[in-house]
Tab-separated table of C-alpha atoms and ligand atoms in Angstrom:
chain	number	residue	atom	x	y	z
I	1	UNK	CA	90.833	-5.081	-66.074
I	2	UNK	CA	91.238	-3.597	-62.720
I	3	UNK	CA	90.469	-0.147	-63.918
I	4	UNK	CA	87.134	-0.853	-65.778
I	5	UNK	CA	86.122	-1.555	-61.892
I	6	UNK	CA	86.507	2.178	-60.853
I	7	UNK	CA	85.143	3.086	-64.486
I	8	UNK	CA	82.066	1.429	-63.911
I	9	UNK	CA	81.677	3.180	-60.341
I	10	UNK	CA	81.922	6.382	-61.963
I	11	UNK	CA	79.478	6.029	-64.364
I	12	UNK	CA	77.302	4.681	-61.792
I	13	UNK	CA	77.919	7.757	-59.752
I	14	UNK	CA	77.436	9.967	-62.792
I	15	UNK	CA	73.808	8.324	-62.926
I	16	UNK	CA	73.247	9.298	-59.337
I	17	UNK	CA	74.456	12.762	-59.750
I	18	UNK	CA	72.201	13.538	-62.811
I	19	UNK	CA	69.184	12.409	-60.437
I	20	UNK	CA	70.412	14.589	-57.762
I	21	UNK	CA	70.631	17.661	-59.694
I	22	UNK	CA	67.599	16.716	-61.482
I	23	UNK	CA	69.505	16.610	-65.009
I	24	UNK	CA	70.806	20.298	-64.721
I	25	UNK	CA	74.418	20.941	-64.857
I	26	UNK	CA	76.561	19.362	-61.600
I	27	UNK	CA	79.823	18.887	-60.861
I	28	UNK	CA	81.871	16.971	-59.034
I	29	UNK	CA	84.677	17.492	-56.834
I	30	UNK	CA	86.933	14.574	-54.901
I	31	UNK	CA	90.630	14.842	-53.627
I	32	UNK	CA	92.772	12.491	-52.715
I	33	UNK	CA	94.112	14.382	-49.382
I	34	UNK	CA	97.494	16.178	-48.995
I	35	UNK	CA	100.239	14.433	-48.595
I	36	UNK	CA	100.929	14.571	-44.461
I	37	UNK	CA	104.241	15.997	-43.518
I	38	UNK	CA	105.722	12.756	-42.004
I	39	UNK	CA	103.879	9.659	-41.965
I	40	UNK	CA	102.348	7.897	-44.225
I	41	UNK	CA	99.874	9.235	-47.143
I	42	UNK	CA	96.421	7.495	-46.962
I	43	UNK	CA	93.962	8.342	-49.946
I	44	UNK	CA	90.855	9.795	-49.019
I	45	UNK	CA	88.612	6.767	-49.194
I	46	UNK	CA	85.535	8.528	-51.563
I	47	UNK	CA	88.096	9.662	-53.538
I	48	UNK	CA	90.181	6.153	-54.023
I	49	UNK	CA	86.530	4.343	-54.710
I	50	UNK	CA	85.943	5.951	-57.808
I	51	UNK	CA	89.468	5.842	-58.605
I	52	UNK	CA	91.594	2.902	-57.034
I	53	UNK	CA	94.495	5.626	-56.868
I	54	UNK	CA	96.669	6.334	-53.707
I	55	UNK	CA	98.493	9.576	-55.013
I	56	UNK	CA	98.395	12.447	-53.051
I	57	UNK	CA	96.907	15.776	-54.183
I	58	UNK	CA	94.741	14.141	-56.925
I	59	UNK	CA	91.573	15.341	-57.865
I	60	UNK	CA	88.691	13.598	-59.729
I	61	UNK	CA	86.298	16.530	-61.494
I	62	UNK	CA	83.084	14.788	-62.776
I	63	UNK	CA	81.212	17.397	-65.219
I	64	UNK	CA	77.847	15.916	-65.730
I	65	UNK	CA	75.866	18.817	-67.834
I	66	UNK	CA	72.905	16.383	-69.059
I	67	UNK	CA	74.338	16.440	-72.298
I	68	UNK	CA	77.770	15.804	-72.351
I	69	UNK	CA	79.423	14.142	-69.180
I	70	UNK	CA	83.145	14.137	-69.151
I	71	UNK	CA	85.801	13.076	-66.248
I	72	UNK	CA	89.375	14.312	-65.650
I	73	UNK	CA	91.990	13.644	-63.333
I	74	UNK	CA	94.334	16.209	-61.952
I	75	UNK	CA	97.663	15.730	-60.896
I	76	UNK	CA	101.043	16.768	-59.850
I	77	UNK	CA	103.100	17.328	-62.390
I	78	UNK	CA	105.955	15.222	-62.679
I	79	UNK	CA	108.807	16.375	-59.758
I	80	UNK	CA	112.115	13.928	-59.908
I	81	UNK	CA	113.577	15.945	-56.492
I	82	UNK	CA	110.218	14.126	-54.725
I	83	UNK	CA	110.378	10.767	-56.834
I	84	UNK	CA	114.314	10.288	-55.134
I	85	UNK	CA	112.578	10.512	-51.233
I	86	UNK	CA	109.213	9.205	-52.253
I	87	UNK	CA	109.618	6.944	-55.635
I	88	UNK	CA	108.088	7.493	-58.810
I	89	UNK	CA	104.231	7.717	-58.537
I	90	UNK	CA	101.675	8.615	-61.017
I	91	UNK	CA	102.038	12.514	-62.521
I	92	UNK	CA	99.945	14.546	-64.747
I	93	UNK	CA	102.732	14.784	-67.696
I	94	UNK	CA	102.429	17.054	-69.832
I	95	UNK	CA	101.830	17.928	-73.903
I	96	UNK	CA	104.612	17.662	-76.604
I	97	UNK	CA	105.584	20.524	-78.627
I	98	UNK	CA	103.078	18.701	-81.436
I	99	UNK	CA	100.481	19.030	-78.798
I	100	UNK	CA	100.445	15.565	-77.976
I	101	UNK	CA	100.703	13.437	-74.421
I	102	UNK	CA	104.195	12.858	-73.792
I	103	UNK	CA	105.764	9.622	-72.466
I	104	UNK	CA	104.861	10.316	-68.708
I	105	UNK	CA	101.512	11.389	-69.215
I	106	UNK	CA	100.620	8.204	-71.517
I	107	UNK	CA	101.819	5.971	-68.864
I	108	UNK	CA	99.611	7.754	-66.899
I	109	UNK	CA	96.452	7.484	-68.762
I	110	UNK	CA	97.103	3.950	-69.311
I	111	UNK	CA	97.659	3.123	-65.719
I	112	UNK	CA	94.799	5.063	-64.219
I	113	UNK	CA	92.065	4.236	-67.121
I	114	UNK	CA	91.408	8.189	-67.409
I	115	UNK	CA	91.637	9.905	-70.810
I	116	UNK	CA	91.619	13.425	-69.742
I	117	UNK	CA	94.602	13.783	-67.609
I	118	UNK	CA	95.831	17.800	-66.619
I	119	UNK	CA	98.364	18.895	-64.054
I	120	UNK	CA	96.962	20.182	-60.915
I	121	UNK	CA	97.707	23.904	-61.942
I	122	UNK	CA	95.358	23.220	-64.668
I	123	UNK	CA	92.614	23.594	-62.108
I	124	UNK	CA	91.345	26.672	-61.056
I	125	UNK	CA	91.461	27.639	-65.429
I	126	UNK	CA	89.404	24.861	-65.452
I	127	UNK	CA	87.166	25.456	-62.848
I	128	UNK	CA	86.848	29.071	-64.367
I	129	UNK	CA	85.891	27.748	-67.624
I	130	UNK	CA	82.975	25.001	-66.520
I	131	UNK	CA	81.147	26.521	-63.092
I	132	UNK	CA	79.139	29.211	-65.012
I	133	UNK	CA	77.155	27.002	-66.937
I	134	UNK	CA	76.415	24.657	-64.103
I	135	UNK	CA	74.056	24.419	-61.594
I	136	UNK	CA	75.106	23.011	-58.589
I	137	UNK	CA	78.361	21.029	-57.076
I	138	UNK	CA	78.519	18.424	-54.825
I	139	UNK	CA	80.049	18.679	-51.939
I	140	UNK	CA	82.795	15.620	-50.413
I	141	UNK	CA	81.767	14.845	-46.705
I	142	UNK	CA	85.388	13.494	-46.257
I	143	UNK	CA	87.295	16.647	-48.301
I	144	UNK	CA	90.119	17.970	-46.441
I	145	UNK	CA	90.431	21.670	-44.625
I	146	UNK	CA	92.218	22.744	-48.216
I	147	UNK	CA	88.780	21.375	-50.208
I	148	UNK	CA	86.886	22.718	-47.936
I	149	UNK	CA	88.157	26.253	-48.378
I	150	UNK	CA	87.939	25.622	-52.432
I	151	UNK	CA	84.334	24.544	-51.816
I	152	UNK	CA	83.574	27.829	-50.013
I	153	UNK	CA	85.769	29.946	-52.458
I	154	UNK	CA	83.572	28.475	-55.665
I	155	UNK	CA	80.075	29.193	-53.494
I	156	UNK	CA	81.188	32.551	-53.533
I	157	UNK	CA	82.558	33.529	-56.752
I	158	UNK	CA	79.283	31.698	-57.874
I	159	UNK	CA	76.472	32.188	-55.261
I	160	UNK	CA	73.948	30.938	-57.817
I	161	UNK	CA	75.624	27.356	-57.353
I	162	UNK	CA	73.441	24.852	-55.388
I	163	UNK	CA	75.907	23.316	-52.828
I	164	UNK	CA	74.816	19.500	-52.574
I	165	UNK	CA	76.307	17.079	-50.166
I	166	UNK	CA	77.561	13.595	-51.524
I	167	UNK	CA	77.040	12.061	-48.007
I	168	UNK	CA	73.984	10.471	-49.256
I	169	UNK	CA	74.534	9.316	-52.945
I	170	UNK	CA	78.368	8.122	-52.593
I	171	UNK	CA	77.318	6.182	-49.798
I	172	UNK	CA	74.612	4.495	-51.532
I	173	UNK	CA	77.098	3.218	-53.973
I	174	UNK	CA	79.373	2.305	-51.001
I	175	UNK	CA	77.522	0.186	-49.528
I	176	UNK	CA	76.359	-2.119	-51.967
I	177	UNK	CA	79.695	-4.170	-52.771
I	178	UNK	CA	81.087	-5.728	-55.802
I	179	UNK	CA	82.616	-8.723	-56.386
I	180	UNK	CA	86.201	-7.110	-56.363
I	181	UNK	CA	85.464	-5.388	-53.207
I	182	UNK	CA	83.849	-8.565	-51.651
I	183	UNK	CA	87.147	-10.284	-52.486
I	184	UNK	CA	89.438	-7.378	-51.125
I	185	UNK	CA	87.486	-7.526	-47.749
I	186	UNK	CA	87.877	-11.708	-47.626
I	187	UNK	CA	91.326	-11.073	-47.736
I	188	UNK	CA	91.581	-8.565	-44.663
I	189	UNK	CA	89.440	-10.868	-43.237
I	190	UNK	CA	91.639	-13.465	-44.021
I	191	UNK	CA	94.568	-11.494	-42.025
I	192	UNK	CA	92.452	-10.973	-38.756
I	193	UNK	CA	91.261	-14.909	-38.760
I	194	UNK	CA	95.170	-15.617	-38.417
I	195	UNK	CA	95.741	-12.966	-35.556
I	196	UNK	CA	92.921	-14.342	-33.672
I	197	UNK	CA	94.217	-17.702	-34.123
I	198	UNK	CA	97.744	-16.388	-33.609
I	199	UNK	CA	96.140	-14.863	-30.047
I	200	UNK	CA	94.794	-18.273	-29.050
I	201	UNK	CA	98.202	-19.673	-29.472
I	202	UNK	CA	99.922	-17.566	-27.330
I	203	UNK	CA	97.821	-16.045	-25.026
I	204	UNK	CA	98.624	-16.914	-21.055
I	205	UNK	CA	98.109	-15.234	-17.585
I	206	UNK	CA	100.715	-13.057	-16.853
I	207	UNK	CA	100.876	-11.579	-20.197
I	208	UNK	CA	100.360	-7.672	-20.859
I	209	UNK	CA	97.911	-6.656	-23.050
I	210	UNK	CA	100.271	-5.099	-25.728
I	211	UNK	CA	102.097	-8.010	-25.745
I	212	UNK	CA	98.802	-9.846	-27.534
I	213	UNK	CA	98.540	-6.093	-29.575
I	214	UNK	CA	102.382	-7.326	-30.739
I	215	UNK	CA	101.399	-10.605	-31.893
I	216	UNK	CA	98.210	-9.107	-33.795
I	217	UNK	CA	100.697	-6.199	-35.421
I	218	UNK	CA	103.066	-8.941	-36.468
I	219	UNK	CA	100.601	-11.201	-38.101
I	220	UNK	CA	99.180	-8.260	-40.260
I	221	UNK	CA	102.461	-6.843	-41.232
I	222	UNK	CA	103.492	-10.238	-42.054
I	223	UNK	CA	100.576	-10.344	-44.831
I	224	UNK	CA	101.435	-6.870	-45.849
I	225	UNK	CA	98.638	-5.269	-44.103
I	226	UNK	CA	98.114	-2.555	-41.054
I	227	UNK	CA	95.098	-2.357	-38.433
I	228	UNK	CA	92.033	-0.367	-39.891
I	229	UNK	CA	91.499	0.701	-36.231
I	230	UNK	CA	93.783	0.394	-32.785
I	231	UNK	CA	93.540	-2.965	-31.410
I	232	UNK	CA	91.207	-3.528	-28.568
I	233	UNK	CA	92.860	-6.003	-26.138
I	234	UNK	CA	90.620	-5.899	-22.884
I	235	UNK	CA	91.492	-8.088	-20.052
I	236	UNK	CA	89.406	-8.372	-16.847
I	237	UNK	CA	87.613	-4.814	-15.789
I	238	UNK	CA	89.095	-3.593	-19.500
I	239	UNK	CA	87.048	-6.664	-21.607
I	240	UNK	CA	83.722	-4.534	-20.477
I	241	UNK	CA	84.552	-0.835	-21.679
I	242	UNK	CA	83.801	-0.755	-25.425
I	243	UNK	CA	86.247	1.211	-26.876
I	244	UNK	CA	89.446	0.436	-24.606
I	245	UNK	CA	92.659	0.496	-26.434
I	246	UNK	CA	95.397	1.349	-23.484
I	247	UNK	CA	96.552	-2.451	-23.711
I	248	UNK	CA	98.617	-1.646	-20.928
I	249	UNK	CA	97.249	-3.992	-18.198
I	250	UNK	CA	98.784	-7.289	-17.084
I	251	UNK	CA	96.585	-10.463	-18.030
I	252	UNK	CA	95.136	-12.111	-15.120
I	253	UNK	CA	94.298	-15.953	-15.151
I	254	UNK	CA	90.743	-15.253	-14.320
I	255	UNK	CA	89.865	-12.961	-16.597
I	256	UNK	CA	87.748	-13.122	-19.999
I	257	UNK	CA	89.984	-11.424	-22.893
I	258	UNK	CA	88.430	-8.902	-25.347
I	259	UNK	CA	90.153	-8.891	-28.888
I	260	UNK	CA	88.537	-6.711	-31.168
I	261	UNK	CA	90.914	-6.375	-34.189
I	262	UNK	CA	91.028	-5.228	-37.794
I	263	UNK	CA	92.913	-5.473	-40.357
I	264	UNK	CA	93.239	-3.018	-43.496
I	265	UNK	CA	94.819	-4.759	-46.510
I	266	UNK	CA	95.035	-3.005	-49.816
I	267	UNK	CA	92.127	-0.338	-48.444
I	268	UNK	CA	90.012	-2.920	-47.685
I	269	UNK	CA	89.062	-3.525	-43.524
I	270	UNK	CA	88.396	-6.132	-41.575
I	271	UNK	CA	86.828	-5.998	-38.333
I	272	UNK	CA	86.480	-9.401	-35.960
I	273	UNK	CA	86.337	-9.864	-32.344
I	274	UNK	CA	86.748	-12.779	-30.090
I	275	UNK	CA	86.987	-13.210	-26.458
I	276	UNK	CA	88.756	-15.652	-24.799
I	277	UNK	CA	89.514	-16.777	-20.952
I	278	UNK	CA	93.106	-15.741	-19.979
I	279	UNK	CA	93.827	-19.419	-18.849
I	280	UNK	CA	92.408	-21.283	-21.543
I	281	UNK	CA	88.950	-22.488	-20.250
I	282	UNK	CA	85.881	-20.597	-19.057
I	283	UNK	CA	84.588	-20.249	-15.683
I	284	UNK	CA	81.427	-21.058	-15.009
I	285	UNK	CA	80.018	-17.292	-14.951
I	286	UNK	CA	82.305	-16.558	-18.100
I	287	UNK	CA	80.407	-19.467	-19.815
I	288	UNK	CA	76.975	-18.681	-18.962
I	289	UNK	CA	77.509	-15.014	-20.654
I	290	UNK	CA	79.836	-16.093	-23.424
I	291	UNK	CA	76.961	-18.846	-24.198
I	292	UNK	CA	74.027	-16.095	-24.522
I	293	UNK	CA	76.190	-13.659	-26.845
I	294	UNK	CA	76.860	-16.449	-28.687
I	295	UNK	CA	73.656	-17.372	-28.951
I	296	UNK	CA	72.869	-13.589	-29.690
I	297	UNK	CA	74.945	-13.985	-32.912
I	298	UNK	CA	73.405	-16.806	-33.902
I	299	UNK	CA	70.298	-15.516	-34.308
I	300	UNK	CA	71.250	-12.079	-35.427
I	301	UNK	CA	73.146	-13.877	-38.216
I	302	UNK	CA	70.123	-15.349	-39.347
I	303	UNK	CA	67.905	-12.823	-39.447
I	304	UNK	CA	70.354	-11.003	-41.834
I	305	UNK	CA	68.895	-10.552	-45.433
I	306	UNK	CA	68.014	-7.238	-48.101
I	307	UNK	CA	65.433	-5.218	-46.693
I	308	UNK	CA	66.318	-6.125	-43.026
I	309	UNK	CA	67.296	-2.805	-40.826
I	310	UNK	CA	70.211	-3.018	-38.434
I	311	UNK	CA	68.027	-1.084	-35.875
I	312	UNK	CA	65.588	-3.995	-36.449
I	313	UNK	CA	67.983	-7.238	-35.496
I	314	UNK	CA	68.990	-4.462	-32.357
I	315	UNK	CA	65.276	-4.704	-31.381
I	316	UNK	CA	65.340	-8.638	-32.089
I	317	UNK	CA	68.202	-9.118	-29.670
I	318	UNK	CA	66.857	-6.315	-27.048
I	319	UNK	CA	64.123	-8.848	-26.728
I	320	UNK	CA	66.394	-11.797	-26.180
I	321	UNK	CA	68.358	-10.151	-23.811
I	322	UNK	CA	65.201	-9.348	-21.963
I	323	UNK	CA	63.952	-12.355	-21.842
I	324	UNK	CA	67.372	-13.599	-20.429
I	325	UNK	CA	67.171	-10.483	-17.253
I	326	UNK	CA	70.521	-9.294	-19.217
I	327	UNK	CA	69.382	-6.367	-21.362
I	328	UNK	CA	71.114	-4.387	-18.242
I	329	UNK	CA	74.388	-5.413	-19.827
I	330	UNK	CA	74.190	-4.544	-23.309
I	331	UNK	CA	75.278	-1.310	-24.616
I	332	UNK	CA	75.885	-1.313	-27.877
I	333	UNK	CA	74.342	-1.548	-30.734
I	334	UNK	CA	74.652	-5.548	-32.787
I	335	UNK	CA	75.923	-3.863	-36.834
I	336	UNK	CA	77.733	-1.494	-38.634
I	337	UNK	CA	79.005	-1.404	-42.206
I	338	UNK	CA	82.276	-2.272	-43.364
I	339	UNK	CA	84.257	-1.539	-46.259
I	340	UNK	CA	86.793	0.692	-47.285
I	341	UNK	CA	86.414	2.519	-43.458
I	342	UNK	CA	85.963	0.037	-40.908
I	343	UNK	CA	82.981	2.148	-39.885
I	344	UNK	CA	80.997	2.838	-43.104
I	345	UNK	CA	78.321	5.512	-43.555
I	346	UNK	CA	74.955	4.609	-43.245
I	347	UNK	CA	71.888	4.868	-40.406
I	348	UNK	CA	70.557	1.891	-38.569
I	349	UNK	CA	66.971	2.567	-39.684
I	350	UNK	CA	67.383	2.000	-44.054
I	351	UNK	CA	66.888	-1.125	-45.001
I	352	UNK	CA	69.835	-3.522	-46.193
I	353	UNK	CA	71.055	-3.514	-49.336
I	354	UNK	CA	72.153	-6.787	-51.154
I	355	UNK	CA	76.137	-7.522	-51.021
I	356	UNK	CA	76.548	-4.921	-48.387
I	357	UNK	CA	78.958	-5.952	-45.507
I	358	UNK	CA	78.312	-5.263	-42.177
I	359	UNK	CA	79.496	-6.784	-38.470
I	360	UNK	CA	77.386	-8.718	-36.548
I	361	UNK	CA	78.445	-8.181	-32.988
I	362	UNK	CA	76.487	-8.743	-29.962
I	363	UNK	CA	78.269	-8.085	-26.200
I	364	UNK	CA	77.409	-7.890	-23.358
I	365	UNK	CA	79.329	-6.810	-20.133
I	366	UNK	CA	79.237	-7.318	-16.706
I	367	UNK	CA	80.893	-4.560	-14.728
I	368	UNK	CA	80.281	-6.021	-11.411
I	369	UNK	CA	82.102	-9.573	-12.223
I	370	UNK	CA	84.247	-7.722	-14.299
I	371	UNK	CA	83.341	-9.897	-17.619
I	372	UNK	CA	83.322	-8.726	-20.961
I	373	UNK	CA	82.147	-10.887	-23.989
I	374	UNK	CA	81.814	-9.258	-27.712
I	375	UNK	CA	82.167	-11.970	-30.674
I	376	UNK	CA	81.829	-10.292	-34.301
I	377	UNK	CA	81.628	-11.740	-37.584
I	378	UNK	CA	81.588	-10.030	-41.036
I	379	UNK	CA	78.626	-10.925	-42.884
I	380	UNK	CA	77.885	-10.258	-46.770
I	381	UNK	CA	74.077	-9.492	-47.443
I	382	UNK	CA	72.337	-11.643	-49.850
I	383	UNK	CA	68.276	-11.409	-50.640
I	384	UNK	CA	67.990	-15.094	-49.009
I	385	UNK	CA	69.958	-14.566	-46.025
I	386	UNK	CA	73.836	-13.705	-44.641
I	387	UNK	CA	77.001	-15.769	-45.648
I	388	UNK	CA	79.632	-15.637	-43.333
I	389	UNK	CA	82.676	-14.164	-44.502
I	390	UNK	CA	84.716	-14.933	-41.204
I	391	UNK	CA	83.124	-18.058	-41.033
I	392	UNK	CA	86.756	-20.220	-40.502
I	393	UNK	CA	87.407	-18.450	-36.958
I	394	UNK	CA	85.916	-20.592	-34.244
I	395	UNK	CA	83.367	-19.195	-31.639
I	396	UNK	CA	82.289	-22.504	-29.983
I	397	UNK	CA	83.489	-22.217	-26.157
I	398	UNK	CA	84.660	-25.577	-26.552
I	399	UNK	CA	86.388	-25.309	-29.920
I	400	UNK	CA	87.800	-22.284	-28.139
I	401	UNK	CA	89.142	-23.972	-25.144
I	402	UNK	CA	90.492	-27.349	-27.220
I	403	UNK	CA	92.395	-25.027	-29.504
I	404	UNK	CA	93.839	-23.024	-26.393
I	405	UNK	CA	94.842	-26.315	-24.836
I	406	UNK	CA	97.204	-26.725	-28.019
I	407	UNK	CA	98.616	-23.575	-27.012
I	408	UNK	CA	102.684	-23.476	-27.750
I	409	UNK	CA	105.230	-22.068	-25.645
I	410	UNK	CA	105.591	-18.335	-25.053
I	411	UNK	CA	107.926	-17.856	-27.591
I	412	UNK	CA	109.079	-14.486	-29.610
I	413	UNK	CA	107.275	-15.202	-32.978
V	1	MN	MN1	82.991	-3.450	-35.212
């Protein structure tokens, strides 16, 4: 069952937090975020992987007293006025006159897997009733300005409280996926395979750059999912700076094409990147760059395994480069972890852990010729090596230019 996952989590977590405290009295505090004012609600992402829950204003309390841990989940109560805009979503309930859970609260505790289910005005009594006995409380690096002023409030009323930050041990859970999460991030890898392949369709000269944003934006929402970061289309002088996301420039035949693209499908990211030549097939100076990067991957690919460091495959391919007279051109670093945020936590000097997910994405740019080349992959860390998660989109120049050549007619999709 779906919610034994986010059990298990937690009582994985509730290991870590009796280490961190070293066995005295902690506790735990995550929210789920406010809901905004307009917009869409997106669950803080600490908070949703120990829970699976998008609700807004939900809080997960973890008392872990060395003794006797227990967890409860807080939430609105039910509010039919909100349900009419919003549709029904998960509420606390409340008790019968017999004291027991009434209808909406037992739905509750079935849906969510939690036993101990209280309506968010429940917490400060609550809070009133456990904090004297413990000994320290751990602190969300993602909470929200509201948390953050609880946090403060508690470290007052209770200066002898130790205030620990979670950066560290809810990270170290993070990073190391399961096989549900492994699956979740196939599938929003899945999504970003077709927009890539979508872009090789219907990419031509002449083209503005947030016309190729459209297509990508179409081809997630089509598989119910949204980017996990603004699209990076980068044609000509844009395909070298990093981070561009204007995608306001008209494509030029001659120039190399930058699509760095992620999708975010039930919480899960993706995060690929191809480049391709405007018209189809590489220059000669496009190929002779777009050949080392490639080559770059390669080898950073297979040099992925536990215990490697990402700061140690950015040394391997600083060398490379080097050796090539084209370290001038490389500015970023190769990795980053992926998972529920398309940039994970985590430095570039700790060693890997097995099943974590990270990019592997070597670029390099010319700013004088104006050519940019980046190609990611997602990789899943195994003891013996890397497998390939976005192994199904192409990189091969000339895969790259036969399945341009198939291109179809610039047609609205
Ligand atoms: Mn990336």
């Amino acid at each position: 069952m779906k919610e034994d996952i986010f059990k298990k989590r937690r009582d994985s977590f509730v290991k870590k937090l009796s280490i961190l405290s070293d066995g005295k009295p902690i506790l735990s505090l995550l929210n789920s975020h406010k809901e905004p004012a307009l917009g869409r609600f997106f669950s803080n992402t600490n908070f949703y992987y120990f829970t699976g829950l998008d609700i807004p204003d939900a809080t997960l309390i973890l008392d872990v007293d060395g003794k006797k841990n227990s967890e409860s989940l807080f939430l609105p109560p039910p509010n039919p006025l909100k349900a009419r805009w919003y549709g029904e979503e998960f509420s606390s309930g409340s008790l019968d006159k017999s004291g027991k859970a009434d209808s909406v609260r037992n739905k509750t505790m079935k849906g969510t897997g939690f036993k101990n289910i209280f309506p968010n005005y429940d917490i400060s009594e609550y809070l009133k009733r456990v904090l004297p006995s413990k000994d320290s409380i751990l602190i969300d690096p993602y909470a929200d300005e509201d948390i953050k002023e609880l946090n403060a409030k508690i470290l007052k009323s209770y200066p002898f409280l130790k205030a620990i930050s979670g950066r560290e041990a809810i990270s170290s859970l993070r990073k190391s996926k399961d096989d549900f999460e492994i699956e979740k991030i196939k599938s929003a890898i899945d999504v970003a395979i077709e927009a890539e392949y979508a872009i090789m369709h219907f990419l031509k000269p002449d083209m503005f750059e947030y016309e190729i944003e459209a297509i990508v934006n179409y081809i997630f929402l089509k598989n119910n999912s949204r980017e996990s970061f603004p699209s990076i289309i980068g044609s000509g002088k844009n395909s070298t700076i990093l981070h561009y996301n204007k995608n306001d420039k008209k494509i030029d035949a001659n120039d190399m094409v930058v699509c760095d693209i992620g999708a975010r499908k039930d919480y899960y990211c993706s995060d690929l990147t191809r480049s391709f030549p405007a018209n189809g097939v590489f220059s000669k100076k496009q190929l002779k760059l777009y050949e080392v990067v490639l080559e770059a991957s390669e080898i950073a690919i297979k040099n992925v395994k536990t215990g490697v460091s990402i700061f140690e495959l950015n040394q391997l391919l600083k060398e490379f480069y080097e050796k090539k007279g084209l370290n001038d051109f490389n500015f970023h670093g190769v990795s980053h972890h992926l998972g529920l945020d398309v940039h994970e936590e985590g430095s570039i000097e700790e060693r890997l852990l097995e099943n974590s997910v990270i990019t592997i994405e070597p670029g390099l740019y010319n700013q004088k010729e104006n050519i940019g080349i980046r190609i990611e992959d997602d990789v899943l860390v195994k003891n013996d090596g890397a497998e390939v998660l976005s192994k199904d989109l192409i990189k091969d120049p000339a895969q790259i230019e036969k399945q341009m050549a198939k291109r179809g007619k610039r047609v609205i999709i």
